[in-house]
Coordinates of C-alpha atoms in Angstrom, one line a residue:
X159 CA 23.3 -161.6 128.1
X160 CA 25.4 -158.6 125.3
X161 CA 23.4 -160.2 122.4
X162 CA 20.3 -160.3 123.9
X163 CA 21.0 -156.5 125.4
X164 CA 21.3 -156.0 121.8
X165 CA 18.2 -157.1 120.7
X166 CA 15.5 -154.0 120.4
X167 CA 12.8 -156.9 119.9
X168 CA 14.0 -158.6 122.8
X169 CA 14.0 -155.5 125.6
X170 CA 10.8 -154.0 124.1
X171 CA 9.4 -157.4 124.9
X172 CA 10.9 -158.1 128.0
X173 CA 10.1 -154.8 129.5
X174 CA 6.0 -155.0 128.3
X175 CA 6.7 -158.5 130.1
X176 CA 7.9 -157.4 133.1
X177 CA 5.4 -154.6 133.4
X178 CA 2.8 -157.3 132.8
X179 CA 3.9 -159.3 135.5
X180 CA 4.9 -156.0 138.3
X181 CA 1.4 -155.4 137.2
X182 CA -0.3 -158.3 138.4
X183 CA 1.7 -159.5 141.2
X184 CA 1.7 -155.8 142.9
X185 CA -1.5 -154.6 142.3
X186 CA -2.1 -152.5 145.0
X187 CA 0.6 -150.4 143.7
X188 CA -1.4 -148.7 140.7
X189 CA -5.3 -149.5 142.2
X190 CA -6.2 -149.1 145.8
X191 CA -9.6 -150.4 145.3
X192 CA -11.0 -153.6 146.1
X193 CA -12.4 -155.1 143.1
X194 CA -15.2 -157.3 145.1
X195 CA -16.3 -154.4 146.7
X196 CA -19.7 -153.3 145.2
X197 CA -20.3 -149.8 144.7
X198 CA -23.2 -147.6 143.9
X199 CA -21.1 -146.0 141.0
X200 CA -22.7 -148.5 138.6
X201 CA -21.6 -148.6 134.7
X202 CA -19.5 -145.1 135.3
X203 CA -17.4 -144.0 132.6
X204 CA -13.3 -144.1 132.7
X205 CA -11.9 -141.0 135.1
X206 CA -9.3 -140.2 137.3
X207 CA -10.9 -142.0 140.3
X208 CA -11.4 -145.1 137.8
X209 CA -9.1 -145.1 135.4
X210 CA -11.0 -148.4 133.3
X211 CA -14.5 -147.1 134.8
X212 CA -16.7 -149.1 136.9
X213 CA -18.6 -152.6 136.1
X214 CA -22.8 -153.2 136.4
X215 CA -21.4 -153.6 140.1
X216 CA -19.7 -150.9 140.5
X217 CA -16.4 -152.5 140.8
X218 CA -13.3 -151.0 139.7
X219 CA -12.5 -152.7 136.7
X220 CA -8.8 -151.5 136.5
X221 CA -8.5 -153.6 139.9
X222 CA -10.9 -156.5 138.1
X223 CA -7.9 -156.6 135.4
X224 CA -4.7 -156.5 137.8
X225 CA -6.2 -159.2 140.2
X226 CA -7.4 -161.4 137.6
X227 CA -3.8 -161.2 135.3
X228 CA -2.4 -163.3 138.2
X229 CA -5.1 -166.1 137.5
X230 CA -4.6 -165.6 133.8
X231 CA -0.6 -166.1 134.2
X232 CA -0.8 -169.2 136.4
X233 CA -3.6 -170.8 134.1
X234 CA -1.4 -170.2 131.1
X235 CA 2.2 -171.4 132.8
X236 CA 0.1 -174.7 133.9
X237 CA -1.1 -175.5 130.6
X238 CA 2.2 -175.3 129.0
X239 CA 3.8 -176.9 131.9
X240 CA 1.4 -179.9 131.0
X241 CA 1.5 -179.8 127.3
X242 CA 5.5 -179.5 127.7
X243 CA 5.6 -182.6 129.7
X244 CA 3.9 -184.1 127.0
X245 CA 5.0 -183.0 123.7
X246 CA 8.6 -182.3 124.9
X247 CA 9.3 -186.3 125.9
X248 CA 7.5 -187.9 123.3
X249 CA 9.1 -185.4 120.4
X250 CA 12.8 -185.9 121.1
X251 CA 12.3 -189.7 122.1
X252 CA 10.8 -189.9 118.4
X253 CA 13.4 -187.6 116.7
X254 CA 16.3 -189.5 118.2
X255 CA 15.4 -192.8 118.0
X256 CA 13.5 -192.6 114.0
X257 CA 12.4 -195.8 112.8
X258 CA 9.5 -197.7 113.4
X259 CA 8.6 -195.6 116.6
X260 CA 9.3 -192.0 114.5
X261 CA 7.0 -192.8 112.1
X262 CA 4.3 -194.0 114.5
X263 CA 4.3 -190.5 116.8
X264 CA 5.0 -188.6 113.7
X265 CA 1.7 -189.9 111.8
X266 CA -0.3 -189.1 115.6
X267 CA 1.1 -185.5 115.7
X268 CA 0.2 -184.9 111.8
X269 CA -3.3 -186.4 112.9
X270 CA -3.9 -184.4 115.8
X271 CA -2.6 -180.8 113.8
X272 CA -5.2 -181.5 110.8
X273 CA -7.7 -180.3 112.9
X274 CA -7.9 -176.3 114.4
X275 CA -7.0 -175.4 117.7
X276 CA -10.1 -173.9 118.9
X277 CA -11.9 -177.1 117.6
X278 CA -9.8 -179.3 120.0
X279 CA -10.4 -177.6 122.4
X280 CA -14.1 -177.2 122.5
X281 CA -14.4 -180.9 122.1
X282 CA -12.7 -181.5 125.5
X283 CA -14.3 -178.8 127.2
X284 CA -17.3 -180.0 126.0
X285 CA -16.5 -183.7 126.7
X286 CA -15.4 -182.8 130.3
X287 CA -16.9 -179.8 131.3
X288 CA -15.9 -176.2 132.1
X289 CA -16.2 -176.6 136.4
X290 CA -12.9 -175.7 137.6
X291 CA -9.5 -174.8 135.8
X292 CA -8.3 -178.3 135.4
X293 CA -10.6 -178.7 132.0
X294 CA -9.4 -175.7 130.5
X295 CA -5.9 -176.3 131.1
X296 CA -6.0 -179.7 129.4
X297 CA -8.0 -178.6 126.6
X298 CA -5.9 -176.1 125.7
X299 CA -2.8 -178.4 126.7
X300 CA -3.4 -180.3 124.0
X301 CA -3.9 -178.1 121.0
X302 CA -0.3 -177.5 122.0
X303 CA 1.3 -180.9 122.6
X304 CA 1.6 -181.8 118.7
X305 CA 3.3 -178.3 118.2
X306 CA 6.0 -179.2 121.2
X307 CA 6.3 -182.7 119.6
X308 CA 7.0 -181.4 116.0
X309 CA 9.6 -179.1 117.4
X310 CA 11.5 -180.7 119.3
X311 CA 11.5 -183.9 117.2
X312 CA 13.2 -181.7 114.4
X313 CA 15.9 -180.4 116.8
X314 CA 16.7 -183.7 118.3
X315 CA 17.2 -185.3 114.5
X316 CA 20.7 -184.1 114.0
X317 CA 21.9 -186.0 117.7
X318 CA 21.8 -189.4 115.9
X319 CA 25.0 -189.2 114.4
X320 CA 26.5 -186.7 116.6
X321 CA 30.2 -188.1 117.5
X322 CA 29.9 -187.6 121.4
X323 CA 26.4 -189.7 121.1
X324 CA 28.1 -191.9 119.5
X325 CA 31.0 -192.2 121.9
X326 CA 28.7 -192.9 124.7
X327 CA 26.3 -195.6 122.8
X328 CA 29.7 -197.4 122.0
X329 CA 30.6 -197.4 125.4
X330 CA 26.7 -199.2 126.5
X331 CA 25.2 -196.1 128.2
X332 CA 21.3 -196.7 128.1
X333 CA 18.9 -194.3 125.8
X334 CA 17.5 -193.3 128.6
X335 CA 20.9 -191.8 130.2
X336 CA 22.1 -190.2 127.0
X337 CA 18.8 -188.6 126.5
X338 CA 18.7 -187.0 130.2
X339 CA 22.7 -186.2 130.1
X340 CA 23.7 -185.3 126.6
X341 CA 20.6 -184.5 124.1
X342 CA 18.3 -182.9 126.9
X343 CA 20.4 -180.3 128.1
X344 CA 21.2 -178.7 125.0
X345 CA 17.8 -178.5 123.8
X346 CA 16.8 -176.2 126.6
X347 CA 17.1 -173.1 124.2
X348 CA 14.5 -173.9 121.8
X349 CA 12.2 -174.8 124.9
X350 CA 12.4 -171.6 126.3
X351 CA 11.8 -170.2 123.3
X352 CA 8.8 -172.0 122.5
X353 CA 7.3 -171.8 126.2
X354 CA 7.9 -167.6 126.1
X355 CA 5.9 -168.0 122.1
X356 CA 3.4 -170.2 123.1
X357 CA 2.7 -168.3 126.1
X358 CA 0.6 -165.6 124.4
X359 CA -1.2 -168.2 122.1
X360 CA -2.3 -170.0 125.6
X361 CA -3.6 -166.2 126.4
X362 CA -5.6 -165.9 123.5
X363 CA -7.1 -169.3 123.3
X364 CA -8.2 -169.2 127.0
X365 CA -9.8 -165.8 126.2
X366 CA -11.8 -166.9 123.3
X367 CA -13.0 -170.0 125.6
X368 CA -14.2 -167.4 127.8
X369 CA -15.6 -165.5 125.4
X370 CA -18.1 -168.8 123.9
X371 CA -19.0 -169.2 127.9
X372 CA -16.4 -172.3 128.1
X373 CA -13.4 -170.7 129.9
X374 CA -12.7 -170.3 133.9
X375 CA -15.8 -170.1 135.8
X376 CA -16.8 -167.5 137.6
X377 CA -15.1 -167.9 140.6
X378 CA -11.7 -167.3 138.7
X379 CA -11.8 -164.7 137.0
X380 CA -9.4 -164.4 134.1
X381 CA -9.0 -161.3 131.6
X382 CA -11.3 -163.6 129.0
X383 CA -14.0 -163.6 132.0
X384 CA -13.9 -160.2 132.2
X385 CA -14.3 -159.5 128.6
X386 CA -16.9 -162.4 128.4
X387 CA -18.5 -160.6 131.2
X388 CA -18.5 -157.4 129.6
X389 CA -20.0 -157.9 125.8
X390 CA -23.5 -157.6 127.5
X391 CA -22.6 -153.6 128.2
X392 CA -20.8 -153.1 125.1
X393 CA -23.6 -150.8 123.3
X394 CA -23.7 -148.6 127.0
X395 CA -20.0 -149.3 128.4
X396 CA -17.8 -150.1 125.7
X397 CA -15.0 -149.5 128.3
X398 CA -15.9 -153.0 130.2
X399 CA -14.3 -154.9 126.8
X400 CA -12.2 -152.2 125.7
X401 CA -9.7 -152.3 128.5
X402 CA -9.2 -155.9 129.5
X403 CA -9.0 -156.1 125.5
X404 CA -5.9 -154.2 125.3
X405 CA -4.6 -155.5 128.3
X406 CA -4.6 -159.1 126.7
X407 CA -3.2 -157.5 123.7
X408 CA -0.4 -156.1 125.5
X409 CA 0.6 -158.7 127.3
X410 CA -0.1 -161.0 124.1
X411 CA 2.4 -158.5 122.0
X412 CA 5.2 -158.5 124.7
X413 CA 5.6 -162.2 124.9
X414 CA 5.8 -162.8 121.0
X415 CA 8.1 -159.8 120.9
X416 CA 9.9 -161.8 123.9
X417 CA 9.9 -165.1 122.1
X418 CA 11.1 -164.3 119.0
X419 CA 14.2 -161.9 120.2
X420 CA 14.9 -164.9 122.4
X421 CA 14.6 -167.2 119.5
X422 CA 16.9 -165.1 116.9
X423 CA 19.6 -165.3 119.7
X424 CA 19.7 -168.1 121.6
X425 CA 18.5 -170.5 118.6
X426 CA 18.9 -169.0 115.4
X427 CA 18.3 -172.4 113.4
X428 CA 14.8 -172.4 114.4
X429 CA 13.5 -169.3 112.9
X430 CA 11.2 -170.7 110.3
X431 CA 10.2 -174.1 112.2
X432 CA 7.8 -172.8 115.0
X433 CA 4.2 -174.2 114.3
X434 CA 1.4 -171.8 114.7

């Protein structure tokens, strides 16, 4: 805990992340407007009554950003859960087992990472469609699976020759028992670092897909969807894009700083091995 408090990067990132989470969890503390309420004040410029202005329907943009932020964070967390649930077991199994299994999984990861993340996401969304959040979560999650697997493989490699792992094998412990009781608990730190590092990546990729019209549907508001809807009025009302875009940037910076700080404090050996 003392090392975390001494890290300025971690403190700044943590404050930004907590501020974003608090604002998205309790939006009524910052804006009393109903994000679904229409008004005659269409495309009103930022003012004391509407700090972020209003959109083409007269809705308060600040309320839209705050209330859609929770949906963005939930989508990002679900995506990380899917990608980590697939990539972490594959990476640990490949790194600990070695041999043909390691070779096969490593080559599959290399093939998947040879394609740009945006191309993979567009392919999945184009194949399954963009109705609902399910296809979007799968599309973005698949781009992170090989990244989780590669880092976890590198982290699990040293466990092949550790003495207590060898002792556990000598007394007849199964591979599954060794992985669950000895290997996985020692990889909690890099897993936390990976999740905090890739969370802003998910937010930015979702925003990019929404800007292309392939993101979350209109009934599932996210920050990317707000930017995508506001780009049609950019010349007349630039605040429809600027303020949601700044919110995305602020959240991404906060999670990046927090992830980098946690990496340096919890697992300095992971530095330089993160795959972007």
